[in-house]
Tab-separated table of C-alpha atoms in Angstrom:
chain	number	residue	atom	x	y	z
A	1	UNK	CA	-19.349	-2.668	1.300
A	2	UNK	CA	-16.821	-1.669	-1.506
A	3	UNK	CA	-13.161	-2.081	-1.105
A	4	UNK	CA	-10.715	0.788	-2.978
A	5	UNK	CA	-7.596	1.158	-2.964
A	6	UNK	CA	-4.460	3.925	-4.027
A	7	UNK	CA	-1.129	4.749	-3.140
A	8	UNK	CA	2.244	6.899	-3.241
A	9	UNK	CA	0.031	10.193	-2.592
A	10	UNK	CA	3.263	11.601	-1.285
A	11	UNK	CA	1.660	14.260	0.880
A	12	UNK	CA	2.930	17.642	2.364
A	13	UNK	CA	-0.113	19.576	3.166
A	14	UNK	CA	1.024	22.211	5.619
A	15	UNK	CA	4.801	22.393	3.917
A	16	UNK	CA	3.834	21.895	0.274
A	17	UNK	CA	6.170	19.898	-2.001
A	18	UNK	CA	4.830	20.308	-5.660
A	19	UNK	CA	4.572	17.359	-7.232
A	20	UNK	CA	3.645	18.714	-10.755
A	21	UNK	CA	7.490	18.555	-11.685
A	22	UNK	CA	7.160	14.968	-11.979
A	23	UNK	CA	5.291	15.648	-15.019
A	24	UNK	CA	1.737	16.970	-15.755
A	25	UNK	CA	-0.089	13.825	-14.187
A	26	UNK	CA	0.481	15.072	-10.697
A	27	UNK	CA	-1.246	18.427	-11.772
A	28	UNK	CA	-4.589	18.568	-9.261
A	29	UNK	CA	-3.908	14.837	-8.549
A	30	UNK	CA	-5.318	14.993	-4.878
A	31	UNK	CA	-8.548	16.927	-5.901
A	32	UNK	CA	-8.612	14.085	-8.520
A	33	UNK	CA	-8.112	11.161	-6.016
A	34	UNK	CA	-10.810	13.035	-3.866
A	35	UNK	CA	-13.183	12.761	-6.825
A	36	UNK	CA	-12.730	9.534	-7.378
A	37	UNK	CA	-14.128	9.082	-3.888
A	38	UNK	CA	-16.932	10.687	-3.758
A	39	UNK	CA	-19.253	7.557	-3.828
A	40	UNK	CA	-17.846	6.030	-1.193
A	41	UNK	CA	-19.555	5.419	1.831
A	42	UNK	CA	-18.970	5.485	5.377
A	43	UNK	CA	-19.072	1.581	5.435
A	44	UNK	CA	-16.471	1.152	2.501
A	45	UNK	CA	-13.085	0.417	2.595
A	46	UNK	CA	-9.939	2.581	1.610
A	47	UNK	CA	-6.899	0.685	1.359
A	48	UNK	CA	-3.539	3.116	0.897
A	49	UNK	CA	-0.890	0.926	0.277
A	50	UNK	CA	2.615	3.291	1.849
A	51	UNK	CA	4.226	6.543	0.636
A	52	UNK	CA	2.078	8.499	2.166
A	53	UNK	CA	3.724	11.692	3.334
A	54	UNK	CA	7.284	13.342	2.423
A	55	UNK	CA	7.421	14.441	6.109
A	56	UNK	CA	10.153	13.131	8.604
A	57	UNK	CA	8.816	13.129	11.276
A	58	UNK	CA	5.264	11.775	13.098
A	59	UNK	CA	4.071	15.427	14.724
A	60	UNK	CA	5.281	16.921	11.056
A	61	UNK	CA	3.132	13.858	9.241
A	62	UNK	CA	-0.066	14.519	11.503
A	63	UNK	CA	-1.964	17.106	9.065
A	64	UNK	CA	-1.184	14.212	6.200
A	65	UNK	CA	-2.780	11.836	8.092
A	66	UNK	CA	-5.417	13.849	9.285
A	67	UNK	CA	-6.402	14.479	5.593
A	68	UNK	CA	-6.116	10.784	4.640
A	69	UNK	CA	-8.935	10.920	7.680
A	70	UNK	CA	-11.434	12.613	5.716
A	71	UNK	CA	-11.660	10.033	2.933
A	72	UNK	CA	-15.211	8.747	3.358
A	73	UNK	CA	-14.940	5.393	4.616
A	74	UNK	CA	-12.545	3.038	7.133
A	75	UNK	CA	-9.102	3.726	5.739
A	76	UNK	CA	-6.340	0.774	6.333
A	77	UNK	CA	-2.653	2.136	5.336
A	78	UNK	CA	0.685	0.298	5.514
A	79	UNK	CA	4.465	2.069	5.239
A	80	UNK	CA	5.865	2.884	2.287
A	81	UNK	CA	9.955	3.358	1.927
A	82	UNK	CA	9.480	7.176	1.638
A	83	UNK	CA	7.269	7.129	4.731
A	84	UNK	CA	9.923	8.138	7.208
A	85	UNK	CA	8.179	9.536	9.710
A	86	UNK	CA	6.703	6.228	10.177
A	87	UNK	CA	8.895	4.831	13.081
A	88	UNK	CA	7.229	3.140	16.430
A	89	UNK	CA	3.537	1.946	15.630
A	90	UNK	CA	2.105	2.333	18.640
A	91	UNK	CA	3.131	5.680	18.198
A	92	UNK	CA	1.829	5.926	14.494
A	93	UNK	CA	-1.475	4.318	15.976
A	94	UNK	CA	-1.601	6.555	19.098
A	95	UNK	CA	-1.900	9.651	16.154
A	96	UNK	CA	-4.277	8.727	13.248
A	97	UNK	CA	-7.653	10.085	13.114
A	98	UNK	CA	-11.008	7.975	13.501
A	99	UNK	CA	-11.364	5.283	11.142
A	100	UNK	CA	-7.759	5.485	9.920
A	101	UNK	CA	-6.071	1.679	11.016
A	102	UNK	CA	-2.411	1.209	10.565
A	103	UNK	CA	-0.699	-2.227	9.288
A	104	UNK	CA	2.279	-3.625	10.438
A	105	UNK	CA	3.072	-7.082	9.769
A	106	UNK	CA	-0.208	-7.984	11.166
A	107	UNK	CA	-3.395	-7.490	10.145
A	108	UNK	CA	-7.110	-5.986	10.961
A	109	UNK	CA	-10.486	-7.402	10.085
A	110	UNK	CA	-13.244	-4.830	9.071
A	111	UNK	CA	-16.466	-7.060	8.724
A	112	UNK	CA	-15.964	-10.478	6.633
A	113	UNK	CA	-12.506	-8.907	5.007
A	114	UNK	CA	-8.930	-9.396	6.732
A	115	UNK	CA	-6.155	-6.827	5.357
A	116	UNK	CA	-2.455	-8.114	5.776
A	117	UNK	CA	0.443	-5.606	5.559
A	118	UNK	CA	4.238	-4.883	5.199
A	119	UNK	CA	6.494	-3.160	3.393
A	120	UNK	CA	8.290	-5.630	1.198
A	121	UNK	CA	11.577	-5.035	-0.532
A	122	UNK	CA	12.570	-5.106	-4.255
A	123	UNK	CA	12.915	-8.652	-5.712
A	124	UNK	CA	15.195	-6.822	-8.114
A	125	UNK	CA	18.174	-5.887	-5.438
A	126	UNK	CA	20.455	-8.728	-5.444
A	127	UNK	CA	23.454	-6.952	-3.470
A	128	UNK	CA	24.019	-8.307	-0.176
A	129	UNK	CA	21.951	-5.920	1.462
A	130	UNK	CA	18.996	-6.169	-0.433
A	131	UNK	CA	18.950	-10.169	-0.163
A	132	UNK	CA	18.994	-9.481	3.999
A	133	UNK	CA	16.314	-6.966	3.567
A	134	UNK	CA	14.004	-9.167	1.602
A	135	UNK	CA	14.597	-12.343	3.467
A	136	UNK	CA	13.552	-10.236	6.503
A	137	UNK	CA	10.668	-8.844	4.896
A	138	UNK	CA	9.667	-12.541	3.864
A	139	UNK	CA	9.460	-13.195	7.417
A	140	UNK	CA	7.378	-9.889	7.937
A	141	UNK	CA	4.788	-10.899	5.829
A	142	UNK	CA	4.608	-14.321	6.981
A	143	UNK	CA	3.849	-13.068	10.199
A	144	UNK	CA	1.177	-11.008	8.836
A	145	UNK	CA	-0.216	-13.775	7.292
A	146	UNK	CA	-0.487	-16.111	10.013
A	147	UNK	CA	-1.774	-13.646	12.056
A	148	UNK	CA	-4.817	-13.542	9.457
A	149	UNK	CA	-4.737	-17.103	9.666
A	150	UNK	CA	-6.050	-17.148	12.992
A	151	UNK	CA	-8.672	-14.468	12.389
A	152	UNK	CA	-10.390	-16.186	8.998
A	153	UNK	CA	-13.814	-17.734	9.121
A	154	UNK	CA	-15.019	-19.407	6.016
A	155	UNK	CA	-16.020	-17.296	3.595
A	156	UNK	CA	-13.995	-14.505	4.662
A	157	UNK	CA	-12.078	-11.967	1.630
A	158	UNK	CA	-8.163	-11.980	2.248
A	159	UNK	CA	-6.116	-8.587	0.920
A	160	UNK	CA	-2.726	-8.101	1.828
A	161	UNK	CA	-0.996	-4.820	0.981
A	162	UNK	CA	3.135	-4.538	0.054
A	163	UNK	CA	4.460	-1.342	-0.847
A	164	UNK	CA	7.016	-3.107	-3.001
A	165	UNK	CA	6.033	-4.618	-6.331
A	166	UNK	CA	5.120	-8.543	-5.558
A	167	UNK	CA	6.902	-9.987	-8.673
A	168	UNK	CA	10.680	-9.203	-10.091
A	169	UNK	CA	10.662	-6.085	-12.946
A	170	UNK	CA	10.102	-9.119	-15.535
A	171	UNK	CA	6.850	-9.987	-13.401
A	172	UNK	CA	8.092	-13.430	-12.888
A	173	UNK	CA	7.018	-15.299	-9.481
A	174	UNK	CA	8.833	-14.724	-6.444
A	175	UNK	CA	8.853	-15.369	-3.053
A	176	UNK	CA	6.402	-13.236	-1.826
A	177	UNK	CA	3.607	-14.000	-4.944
A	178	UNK	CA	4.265	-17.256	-3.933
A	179	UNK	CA	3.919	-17.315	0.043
A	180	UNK	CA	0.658	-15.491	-1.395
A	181	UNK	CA	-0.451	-18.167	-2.722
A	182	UNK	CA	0.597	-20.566	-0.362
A	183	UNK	CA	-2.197	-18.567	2.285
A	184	UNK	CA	-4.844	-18.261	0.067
A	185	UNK	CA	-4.744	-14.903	-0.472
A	186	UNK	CA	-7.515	-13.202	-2.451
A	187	UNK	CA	-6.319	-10.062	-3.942
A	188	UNK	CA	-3.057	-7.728	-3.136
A	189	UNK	CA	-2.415	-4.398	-3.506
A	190	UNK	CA	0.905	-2.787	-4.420
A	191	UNK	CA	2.515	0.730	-5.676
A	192	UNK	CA	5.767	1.962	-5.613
A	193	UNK	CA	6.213	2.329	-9.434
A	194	UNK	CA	6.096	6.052	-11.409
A	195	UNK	CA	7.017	7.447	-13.917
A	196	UNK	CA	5.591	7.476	-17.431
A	197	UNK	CA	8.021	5.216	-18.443
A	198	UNK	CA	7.356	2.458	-15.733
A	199	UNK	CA	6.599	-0.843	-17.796
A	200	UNK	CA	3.552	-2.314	-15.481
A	201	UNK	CA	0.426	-4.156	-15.836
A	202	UNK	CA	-2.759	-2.450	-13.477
A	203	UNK	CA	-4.197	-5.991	-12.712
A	204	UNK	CA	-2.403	-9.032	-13.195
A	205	UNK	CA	-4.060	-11.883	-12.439
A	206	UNK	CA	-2.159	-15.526	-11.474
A	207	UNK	CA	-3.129	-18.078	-10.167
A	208	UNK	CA	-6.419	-17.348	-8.792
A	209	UNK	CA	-5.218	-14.092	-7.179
A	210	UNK	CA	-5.507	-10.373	-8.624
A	211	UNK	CA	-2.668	-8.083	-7.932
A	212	UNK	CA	-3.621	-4.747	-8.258
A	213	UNK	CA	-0.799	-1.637	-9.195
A	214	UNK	CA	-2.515	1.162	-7.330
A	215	UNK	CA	0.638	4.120	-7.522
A	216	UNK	CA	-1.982	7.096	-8.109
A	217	UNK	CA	0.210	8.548	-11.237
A	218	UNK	CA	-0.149	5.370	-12.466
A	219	UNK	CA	-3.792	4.897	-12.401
A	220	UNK	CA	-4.577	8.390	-13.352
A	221	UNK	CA	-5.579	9.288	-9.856
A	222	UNK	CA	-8.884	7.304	-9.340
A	223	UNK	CA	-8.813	5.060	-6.882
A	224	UNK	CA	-9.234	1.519	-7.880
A	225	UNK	CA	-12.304	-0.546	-6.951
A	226	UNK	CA	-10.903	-3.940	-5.565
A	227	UNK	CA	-13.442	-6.960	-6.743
């Protein structure tokens, strides 16, 4: 089984949003990302860690998330902060496609690998709204991490997926790499950063655990094979 992952796809199938004006990376990107898929099987693992559509609402997201269906493979996806259709998730559940599993400060185990998932929030926001939102998303992914807790057997692989970068814009520890740590995670997988211009490492790797940038423009479009 083979674990990939890729994010911020920013979908609008049936009311197209052209992405190309944010430079010539996005030109053909999903026919890219589907190429980069091709050898994956209907036993591996696609990991799409949030920003998934532009829609705004659930029944407008639906053809977005049927087409994330047709990836070969089980595909786990979290919420990104663009995803705003993404509101109740039993109601997100209740409308993905076969195979497609939705994360929400929980967790689901596909074979001997447990994926974790939340949003997150910018370590960089110290106003007084962005230290509320990231003290409750600390609490979000604890949850999600305990609830993996009680799932692992020995030997099982740990991946938890933030939409939000991990570590501060200087890639110094925070909170989050460090509750990572604290649970043993194995690997995590994060996007949110564009742009040309976006200072970011693909893989950083600290102690013990790989953290994996997976925003598609960032990665040229090819999904990223998780170790």
């Amino acid at each position: 089984m083979k674990i990939y992952a890729i994010s911020d796809l920013h979908l609008s199938i049936n009311n197209p949003k052209p992405m190309d004006i944010f430079g010539a990376v996005w030109d053909n990107y999903l026919i890219e990302i589907e190429n980069s898929l091709a050898d994956a099987s209907a036993d591996d693992i696609v990991l799409l860690a949030g920003d998934l559509s532009w829609a705004m609402t659930l029944d407008a997201a639906v053809p977005d998330l049927e087409y994330i269906g047709r990836f070969p493979g089980k595909k786990v996806i979290i919420r990104g902060n663009h995803d705003y259709w993404w509101k109740s998730i039993s109601a997100v559940r209740a409308a993905l496609p076969e195979n497609v599993f939705a994360v929400q400060n929980d967790c689901v185990k596909i074979g001997g690998t447990i994926i974790c998932g939340s949003r997150g929030w910018s370590a960089d926001d110290r106003t007084e709204d962005g230290n509320r939102l990231y003290a409750r998303e600390l609490l979000r992914i604890e949850m999600s991490l305990k609830a993996a807790e009680k799932l692992r057997t020995d030997g099982d692989k740990l991946i938890f997926m933030i939409h939000y970068p991990p570590f501060n814009a200087r890639l110094e520890d925070t909170p989050v790499s460090q509750m990572m740590e604290r649970f043993g995670v194995d690997a995590v997988v994060y996007g949110h950063l564009h742009g040309k211009n976006c200072y970011s490492k693909k893989i950083i790797v600290r102690n013990g655990i790989k953290y994996y940038l997976t925003s598609c423009d960032q990665i040229s479009n090819r999904a990223v094979l998780i170790d």
